[in-house]
Short mmCIF file of C-alpha atoms in Angstrom, two decimals:
data_model
loop_
_atom_site.label_atom_id
_atom_site.label_comp_id
_atom_site.label_asym_id
_atom_site.label_seq_id
_atom_site.Cartn_x
_atom_site.Cartn_y
_atom_site.Cartn_z
CA MET A 11 94.88 130.16 50.02
CA ASN A 12 92.84 128.15 47.64
CA LYS A 13 91.83 124.56 48.35
CA ARG A 14 93.97 123.15 45.70
CA LEU A 15 97.20 124.66 46.85
CA HIS A 16 96.20 124.06 50.53
CA SER A 17 95.76 120.24 49.50
CA ILE A 18 99.17 120.06 47.67
CA LEU A 19 101.05 121.62 50.69
CA LEU A 20 99.20 119.11 53.02
CA ALA A 21 100.15 116.19 50.73
CA CYS A 22 103.71 117.34 50.56
CA ALA A 23 103.92 117.63 54.44
CA LEU A 24 102.58 114.36 54.94
CA GLY A 25 104.58 112.73 52.55
CA THR A 26 107.75 114.36 54.18
CA ALA A 27 106.55 113.18 57.56
CA SER A 28 106.19 109.59 56.50
CA ALA A 29 109.47 109.63 54.58
CA HIS A 30 111.21 110.48 57.64
CA ALA A 31 109.22 108.14 60.08
CA ALA A 32 112.32 105.83 60.28
CA ASP A 33 114.37 108.62 61.82
CA GLY A 34 112.49 108.25 65.21
CA PRO A 35 109.09 108.26 66.84
CA ALA A 36 106.68 110.79 65.52
CA VAL A 37 105.62 113.59 68.04
CA THR A 38 101.73 113.50 68.35
CA ALA A 39 99.28 114.56 71.00
CA ALA A 40 99.61 111.08 72.54
CA THR A 41 103.41 111.42 72.62
CA PRO A 42 104.50 114.85 73.45
CA ALA A 43 107.92 116.22 72.83
CA CYS A 44 110.68 115.52 75.36
CA PRO A 45 110.73 118.61 77.73
CA ALA A 46 114.02 119.96 79.11
CA ALA A 47 114.50 119.40 82.83
CA ASP A 48 113.71 122.98 83.61
CA LYS A 49 110.27 122.70 81.68
CA VAL A 50 109.13 119.58 83.47
CA GLY A 51 105.65 120.26 85.28
CA GLN A 52 102.62 118.50 86.46
CA THR A 53 101.97 116.70 83.34
CA GLN A 54 105.28 114.91 83.58
CA LEU A 55 104.87 114.20 87.19
CA VAL A 56 101.50 112.59 87.01
CA GLY A 57 101.56 108.78 87.06
CA ARG A 58 103.26 105.82 88.50
CA TRP A 59 106.94 105.97 89.73
CA GLU A 60 109.33 103.57 91.07
CA ALA A 61 111.26 104.70 94.10
CA ARG A 62 114.74 103.50 95.18
CA PHE A 63 116.69 104.46 98.18
CA ALA A 64 120.55 104.28 98.21
CA GLY A 65 121.79 101.23 100.30
CA ARG A 66 118.39 99.36 99.79
CA SER A 67 117.76 96.59 97.37
CA ASP A 68 114.13 96.80 97.55
CA THR A 69 111.91 99.35 95.65
CA GLY A 70 108.79 101.29 96.44
CA THR A 71 106.06 102.81 94.32
CA MET A 72 104.74 106.29 94.24
CA VAL A 73 101.55 107.36 92.57
CA LEU A 74 101.04 110.92 91.64
CA ASN A 75 97.84 112.76 90.58
CA PRO A 76 96.97 116.27 89.79
CA HIS A 77 96.30 118.20 93.07
CA PRO A 78 92.67 119.18 93.22
CA ASP A 79 93.32 122.48 95.02
CA PHE A 80 96.70 123.84 93.61
CA THR A 81 97.37 124.42 90.04
CA ASN A 82 100.48 122.60 88.62
CA ALA A 83 100.85 120.57 91.94
CA VAL A 84 100.43 116.89 92.64
CA ARG A 85 99.50 114.68 95.46
CA GLY A 86 99.26 110.95 95.96
CA THR A 87 100.90 108.14 97.86
CA VAL A 88 104.06 106.54 98.38
CA ASN A 89 104.59 102.72 99.53
CA TYR A 90 107.82 101.58 100.45
CA GLY A 91 108.33 98.19 102.39
CA ASP A 92 105.78 98.37 105.21
CA ALA A 93 105.52 102.11 105.14
CA THR A 94 102.86 104.31 103.50
CA ALA A 95 102.62 108.03 103.26
CA GLN A 96 100.56 110.75 101.65
CA VAL A 97 102.62 113.24 99.44
CA ALA A 98 102.03 116.52 97.86
CA GLY A 99 104.24 118.80 96.04
CA ASP A 100 105.56 120.11 92.60
CA VAL A 101 108.44 120.72 90.19
CA ASP A 102 109.53 124.35 89.43
CA GLU A 103 112.24 124.87 86.82
CA GLY A 104 113.59 121.29 87.49
CA ILE A 105 113.51 121.39 91.04
CA PHE A 106 111.42 118.63 92.64
CA ALA A 107 109.79 119.11 96.03
CA LEU A 108 107.47 116.88 97.85
CA ASP A 109 106.12 116.78 101.57
CA ALA A 110 105.20 113.31 102.87
CA SER A 111 103.06 112.40 105.78
CA SER A 112 102.83 108.97 107.23
CA THR A 113 100.43 110.26 109.92
CA GLY A 114 97.97 112.33 107.69
CA LYS A 115 98.40 115.14 110.19
CA SER A 116 101.97 116.44 109.92
CA ILE A 117 104.91 116.45 107.55
CA THR A 118 107.12 113.46 108.35
CA ALA A 119 109.59 113.55 105.52
CA LEU A 120 110.73 115.70 102.60
CA TRP A 121 111.62 114.69 99.13
CA GLU A 122 113.95 117.21 97.43
CA GLY A 123 115.79 116.77 94.13
CA GLN A 124 116.35 117.62 90.42
CA VAL A 125 114.76 116.12 87.34
CA ALA A 126 117.60 114.40 85.50
CA ALA A 127 118.86 116.20 82.38
CA GLY A 128 117.75 114.38 79.12
CA SER A 129 115.24 112.13 81.14
CA CYS A 130 112.20 113.87 79.48
CA GLY A 131 110.83 114.25 83.05
CA ARG A 132 111.02 110.49 83.74
CA LYS A 133 113.84 110.35 86.26
CA ILE A 134 114.27 112.45 89.43
CA GLU A 135 117.33 112.27 91.79
CA GLY A 136 117.55 113.79 95.21
CA THR A 137 117.46 113.45 99.00
CA TRP A 138 114.80 112.08 101.17
CA THR A 139 114.89 113.56 104.80
CA ASP A 140 113.12 112.44 107.94
CA SER A 141 111.73 115.34 109.48
CA ALA A 142 111.82 113.86 113.10
CA THR A 143 115.47 112.75 112.93
CA ASP A 144 116.93 114.89 110.00
CA SER A 145 118.46 111.61 108.68
CA LYS A 146 118.85 111.80 104.95
CA ARG A 147 119.07 109.20 102.20
CA ALA A 148 119.49 109.62 98.56
CA PHE A 149 116.67 108.44 96.19
CA VAL A 150 115.86 107.87 92.58
CA LEU A 151 112.35 108.01 91.08
CA ARG A 152 111.79 106.50 87.61
CA LYS A 153 108.53 106.89 85.87
CA LEU A 154 106.75 103.69 85.13
CA SER A 155 103.60 104.83 83.47
CA PRO A 156 101.56 107.81 82.81
#
Protein backbone atom coordinates (compact mmCIF):
# COMPACT_ATOMS: atom_id res chain seq x y z
CA MET A 1 0.00 0.00 0.00
CA ASN A 2 1.45 3.38 -0.88
CA LYS A 3 2.14 5.95 1.86
CA ARG A 4 -0.50 8.40 0.67
CA LEU A 5 -3.31 5.83 0.64
CA HIS A 6 -2.19 4.56 4.05
CA SER A 7 -2.29 8.14 5.43
CA ILE A 8 -5.77 8.73 4.03
CA LEU A 9 -7.12 5.48 5.50
CA LEU A 10 -5.51 6.28 8.86
CA ALA A 11 -7.01 9.78 8.86
CA CYS A 12 -10.45 8.37 8.04
CA ALA A 13 -10.19 5.81 10.81
CA LEU A 14 -9.11 8.42 13.35
CA GLY A 15 -11.83 10.80 12.23
CA THR A 16 -14.46 8.10 12.60
CA ALA A 17 -13.19 7.17 16.06
CA SER A 18 -13.32 10.77 17.27
CA ALA A 19 -16.74 11.28 15.74
CA HIS A 20 -18.05 8.39 17.81
CA ALA A 21 -16.21 9.29 21.02
CA ALA A 22 -19.49 10.48 22.57
CA ASP A 23 -20.92 6.95 22.13
CA GLY A 24 -18.87 5.66 25.08
CA PRO A 25 -15.37 5.27 26.40
CA ALA A 26 -12.71 4.37 23.87
CA VAL A 27 -11.08 0.99 24.26
CA THR A 28 -7.32 1.36 24.59
CA ALA A 29 -4.46 -0.62 26.05
CA ALA A 30 -5.13 1.20 29.35
CA THR A 31 -8.86 0.36 29.29
CA PRO A 32 -9.29 -3.14 27.84
CA ALA A 33 -12.62 -4.36 26.53
CA CYS A 34 -15.08 -5.88 28.98
CA PRO A 35 -14.50 -9.65 29.05
CA ALA A 36 -17.41 -12.04 29.35
CA ALA A 37 -17.60 -13.82 32.72
CA ASP A 38 -16.18 -17.04 31.26
CA LYS A 39 -13.20 -15.15 29.79
CA VAL A 40 -12.09 -13.45 33.02
CA GLY A 41 -8.56 -14.41 34.06
CA GLN A 42 -5.62 -13.39 36.18
CA THR A 43 -5.50 -9.90 34.67
CA GLN A 44 -8.96 -9.06 36.00
CA LEU A 45 -8.36 -10.70 39.40
CA VAL A 46 -5.20 -8.74 40.19
CA GLY A 47 -5.97 -5.72 42.34
CA ARG A 48 -7.80 -4.57 45.45
CA TRP A 49 -11.27 -5.94 46.24
CA GLU A 50 -13.98 -5.14 48.78
CA ALA A 51 -15.26 -8.29 50.53
CA ARG A 52 -18.77 -8.47 52.02
CA PHE A 53 -20.34 -11.38 53.84
CA ALA A 54 -24.10 -11.89 54.04
CA GLY A 55 -25.49 -10.86 57.40
CA ARG A 56 -22.61 -8.52 58.26
CA SER A 57 -22.59 -4.76 57.86
CA ASP A 58 -18.79 -4.42 57.89
CA THR A 59 -16.51 -5.03 54.92
CA GLY A 60 -13.08 -6.51 54.37
CA THR A 61 -10.35 -6.01 51.84
CA MET A 62 -8.71 -8.58 49.59
CA VAL A 63 -5.52 -7.76 47.66
CA LEU A 64 -4.55 -10.14 44.86
CA ASN A 65 -1.27 -10.23 42.93
CA PRO A 66 0.03 -12.52 40.18
CA HIS A 67 1.17 -15.80 41.71
CA PRO A 68 4.94 -16.13 41.26
CA ASP A 69 4.85 -19.92 40.82
CA PHE A 70 1.65 -20.64 38.86
CA THR A 71 0.70 -19.12 35.52
CA ASN A 72 -2.75 -17.47 35.51
CA ALA A 73 -3.11 -17.83 39.30
CA VAL A 74 -3.16 -15.18 42.02
CA ARG A 75 -2.13 -14.95 45.64
CA GLY A 76 -2.52 -12.29 48.29
CA THR A 77 -4.20 -11.46 51.56
CA VAL A 78 -7.67 -10.89 52.90
CA ASN A 79 -8.37 -8.74 55.97
CA TYR A 80 -11.83 -8.87 57.54
CA GLY A 81 -12.46 -7.50 61.00
CA ASP A 82 -9.61 -8.73 63.16
CA ALA A 83 -8.89 -11.75 60.91
CA THR A 84 -6.17 -11.96 58.27
CA ALA A 85 -5.53 -14.82 55.88
CA GLN A 86 -3.25 -15.63 52.99
CA VAL A 87 -5.11 -16.62 49.82
CA ALA A 88 -4.21 -18.29 46.53
CA GLY A 89 -6.30 -19.44 43.61
CA ASP A 90 -7.64 -18.62 40.18
CA VAL A 91 -10.65 -18.24 37.95
CA ASP A 92 -11.39 -20.71 35.15
CA GLU A 93 -14.28 -20.26 32.73
CA GLY A 94 -15.96 -17.90 35.18
CA ILE A 95 -15.54 -20.20 38.20
CA PHE A 96 -13.60 -18.52 41.03
CA ALA A 97 -11.73 -20.59 43.62
CA LEU A 98 -9.39 -19.45 46.39
CA ASP A 99 -7.82 -21.38 49.23
CA ALA A 100 -7.32 -19.34 52.39
CA SER A 101 -4.98 -19.93 55.30
CA SER A 102 -5.11 -17.97 58.53
CA THR A 103 -2.28 -20.11 59.94
CA GLY A 104 0.09 -20.04 56.97
CA LYS A 105 0.34 -23.84 57.29
CA SER A 106 -3.00 -25.33 56.27
CA ILE A 107 -6.15 -24.41 54.37
CA THR A 108 -8.62 -22.89 56.82
CA ALA A 109 -11.29 -21.69 54.38
CA LEU A 110 -12.41 -21.89 50.77
CA TRP A 111 -13.81 -19.09 48.61
CA GLU A 112 -15.84 -20.53 45.72
CA GLY A 113 -18.00 -18.54 43.37
CA GLN A 114 -18.75 -17.20 39.92
CA VAL A 115 -17.85 -14.03 38.12
CA ALA A 116 -21.08 -12.03 37.77
CA ALA A 117 -22.33 -11.80 34.18
CA GLY A 118 -21.92 -8.33 32.72
CA SER A 119 -19.54 -7.20 35.49
CA CYS A 120 -16.40 -7.18 33.30
CA GLY A 121 -14.74 -9.31 35.97
CA ARG A 122 -15.33 -6.69 38.68
CA LYS A 123 -17.87 -8.63 40.77
CA ILE A 124 -17.71 -12.17 42.13
CA GLU A 125 -20.46 -13.87 44.14
CA GLY A 126 -20.17 -17.14 45.96
CA THR A 127 -19.81 -19.09 49.17
CA TRP A 128 -17.07 -18.96 51.80
CA THR A 129 -16.62 -22.23 53.68
CA ASP A 130 -14.79 -22.67 56.99
CA SER A 131 -12.67 -25.82 56.58
CA ALA A 132 -12.83 -26.82 60.27
CA THR A 133 -16.59 -26.48 60.83
CA ASP A 134 -17.95 -26.65 57.25
CA SER A 135 -20.01 -23.54 58.08
CA LYS A 136 -20.86 -21.50 55.00
CA ARG A 137 -21.52 -17.84 54.34
CA ALA A 138 -22.43 -16.05 51.10
CA PHE A 139 -19.95 -13.42 49.93
CA VAL A 140 -19.65 -10.70 47.30
CA LEU A 141 -16.33 -9.34 46.07
CA ARG A 142 -16.29 -5.99 44.24
CA LYS A 143 -13.15 -4.70 42.57
CA LEU A 144 -11.95 -1.40 43.98
CA SER A 145 -8.78 -0.83 41.94
CA PRO A 146 -6.41 -2.59 39.56
